[in-house]
Amino acid sequence: MLAFLLALLAAVPCAAQGRDPVLVPDISEHEIVLRQGFTGADLLLFGALLEASGGRATGEYDIVVVLKGPAEPIRIREKERWFGIWVNADSTGYRSVPSFYAIASSRPIVDIVDERTAAIYELGLPWLQLSPTGSIDPEEQARFSAGLVDLRQRQGLYAQFEGGVEVTEGVLYRARFPIPSNVIPGRYVAETFAIIDGRVVTSATSEIKVSKEGVSGRIASEAQDASFFYGLFAIGLSLFMGWAASRISTLF
């Protein structure tokens, strides 16, 4: 029995070496506070890739880091020009669209995985799943989706950094993401993938909390928690401001 236990203990490290590696991620800031005058932030995601036994990982791994903001429904409209005037034309809705999406990779995504794997894990803007509502022609859906992604890119809310992950000695990695000032509060999830030979072998997630403080934070909280009374207050305030403006104009 003693010989059997000794043989079993000796075999554990060998068995661990055959297992997939382990990602140990971390973030420079686990909470971002949106205060008055917030102009953006620079978020550093870093970590290590280790063997299951705790030693250094072996092999040429690629690292891909994806940062997503809270999902939200959205409707996008297409503009057309009629007799020199831009008017709303076709539109389509989406059930679940990431409010923020950024991806960084150690190499271009097309050199790391095939299109099927990229679509499964949403690795890159071309493979982002946007979930349109209702039935829509595939070509029209592709046009609207491309327009939505382009709009979010120009707003700084979507970004792709190929070669944005720096890997040191095949163990340590780090990637920087600029966080624009127009992000919305909520739960942000950073997911890190270790990939070798086009196959995702392991992944790990971290969370970032984005919250509002001050007057704007209280207003946002009241608008969400008591939307009915907030709407009545907003209508009443607008009526009062209109009445006050008219009274002031009659005095002068």
PDB file of N, CA, C and O in Angstrom, residues 67 100-104 125 152-153 156-161 177-178:
ATOM      1  N   LEU A  67     -12.913  42.826 -23.846  1.00  0.00           N
ATOM      2  CA  LEU A  67     -13.574  43.598 -22.798  1.00  0.00           C
ATOM      3  C   LEU A  67     -14.943  44.035 -23.311  1.00  0.00           C
ATOM      4  O   LEU A  67     -15.042  44.710 -24.335  1.00  0.00           O
ATOM      5  N   PHE A 100     -20.184  48.497 -24.923  1.00  0.00           N
ATOM      6  CA  PHE A 100     -18.752  48.720 -25.130  1.00  0.00           C
ATOM      7  C   PHE A 100     -18.122  47.389 -25.525  1.00  0.00           C
ATOM      8  O   PHE A 100     -18.455  46.342 -24.972  1.00  0.00           O
ATOM      9  N   TYR A 101     -17.226  47.415 -26.509  1.00  0.00           N
ATOM     10  CA  TYR A 101     -16.541  46.196 -26.939  1.00  0.00           C
ATOM     11  C   TYR A 101     -15.140  46.563 -27.418  1.00  0.00           C
ATOM     12  O   TYR A 101     -14.985  47.423 -28.297  1.00  0.00           O
ATOM     13  N   ALA A 102     -14.146  45.957 -26.812  1.00  0.00           N
ATOM     14  CA  ALA A 102     -12.765  46.165 -27.239  1.00  0.00           C
ATOM     15  C   ALA A 102     -12.031  44.836 -27.183  1.00  0.00           C
ATOM     16  O   ALA A 102     -12.250  44.033 -26.269  1.00  0.00           O
ATOM     17  N   ILE A 103     -11.186  44.592 -28.157  1.00  0.00           N
ATOM     18  CA  ILE A 103     -10.439  43.342 -28.220  1.00  0.00           C
ATOM     19  C   ILE A 103      -8.977  43.638 -28.552  1.00  0.00           C
ATOM     20  O   ILE A 103      -8.682  44.506 -29.375  1.00  0.00           O
ATOM     21  N   ALA A 104      -8.093  42.955 -27.868  1.00  0.00           N
ATOM     22  CA  ALA A 104      -6.657  43.055 -28.137  1.00  0.00           C
ATOM     23  C   ALA A 104      -6.111  41.641 -28.286  1.00  0.00           C
ATOM     24  O   ALA A 104      -6.531  40.722 -27.577  1.00  0.00           O
ATOM     25  N   LEU A 125     -14.443  42.363 -34.241  1.00  0.00           N
ATOM     26  CA  LEU A 125     -15.633  43.100 -34.648  1.00  0.00           C
ATOM     27  C   LEU A 125     -16.407  42.429 -35.783  1.00  0.00           C
ATOM     28  O   LEU A 125     -17.640  42.454 -35.775  1.00  0.00           O
ATOM     29  N   ARG A 152     -20.355  52.954 -33.598  1.00  0.00           N
ATOM     30  CA  ARG A 152     -19.764  52.764 -32.269  1.00  0.00           C
ATOM     31  C   ARG A 152     -18.236  52.958 -32.313  1.00  0.00           C
ATOM     32  O   ARG A 152     -17.647  53.436 -31.341  1.00  0.00           O
ATOM     33  N   GLN A 153     -17.611  52.601 -33.412  1.00  0.00           N
ATOM     34  CA  GLN A 153     -16.174  52.836 -33.535  1.00  0.00           C
ATOM     35  C   GLN A 153     -15.869  54.330 -33.541  1.00  0.00           C
ATOM     36  O   GLN A 153     -14.913  54.777 -32.903  1.00  0.00           O
ATOM     37  N   GLY A 156     -15.858  55.791 -30.245  1.00  0.00           N
ATOM     38  CA  GLY A 156     -14.828  55.290 -29.348  1.00  0.00           C
ATOM     39  C   GLY A 156     -15.274  54.153 -28.463  1.00  0.00           C
ATOM     40  O   GLY A 156     -14.546  53.737 -27.554  1.00  0.00           O
ATOM     41  N   LEU A 157     -16.473  53.594 -28.723  1.00  0.00           N
ATOM     42  CA  LEU A 157     -17.023  52.536 -27.882  1.00  0.00           C
ATOM     43  C   LEU A 157     -16.670  51.143 -28.371  1.00  0.00           C
ATOM     44  O   LEU A 157     -16.804  50.176 -27.614  1.00  0.00           O
ATOM     45  N   TYR A 158     -16.275  50.994 -29.630  1.00  0.00           N
ATOM     46  CA  TYR A 158     -15.814  49.718 -30.174  1.00  0.00           C
ATOM     47  C   TYR A 158     -14.398  49.915 -30.702  1.00  0.00           C
ATOM     48  O   TYR A 158     -14.123  50.936 -31.362  1.00  0.00           O
ATOM     49  N   ALA A 159     -13.534  48.952 -30.426  1.00  0.00           N
ATOM     50  CA  ALA A 159     -12.152  49.065 -30.895  1.00  0.00           C
ATOM     51  C   ALA A 159     -11.534  47.683 -31.004  1.00  0.00           C
ATOM     52  O   ALA A 159     -11.920  46.743 -30.282  1.00  0.00           O
ATOM     53  N   GLN A 160     -10.585  47.547 -31.912  1.00  0.00           N
ATOM     54  CA  GLN A 160      -9.852  46.298 -32.094  1.00  0.00           C
ATOM     55  C   GLN A 160      -8.373  46.626 -32.233  1.00  0.00           C
ATOM     56  O   GLN A 160      -7.979  47.422 -33.073  1.00  0.00           O
ATOM     57  N   PHE A 161      -7.552  46.013 -31.366  1.00  0.00           N
ATOM     58  CA  PHE A 161      -6.115  46.274 -31.339  1.00  0.00           C
ATOM     59  C   PHE A 161      -5.374  44.977 -31.664  1.00  0.00           C
ATOM     60  O   PHE A 161      -5.101  44.168 -30.775  1.00  0.00           O
ATOM     61  N   PHE A 177      -6.371  49.125 -22.604  1.00  0.00           N
ATOM     62  CA  PHE A 177      -7.605  49.521 -23.262  1.00  0.00           C
ATOM     63  C   PHE A 177      -7.947  50.955 -22.862  1.00  0.00           C
ATOM     64  O   PHE A 177      -8.082  51.247 -21.667  1.00  0.00           O
ATOM     65  N   PRO A 178      -8.114  51.851 -23.822  1.00  0.00           N
ATOM     66  CA  PRO A 178      -8.607  53.186 -23.482  1.00  0.00           C
ATOM     67  C   PRO A 178     -10.109  53.133 -23.223  1.00  0.00           C
ATOM     68  O   PRO A 178     -10.874  52.587 -24.016  1.00  0.00           O
TER      69      PRO A 178
END
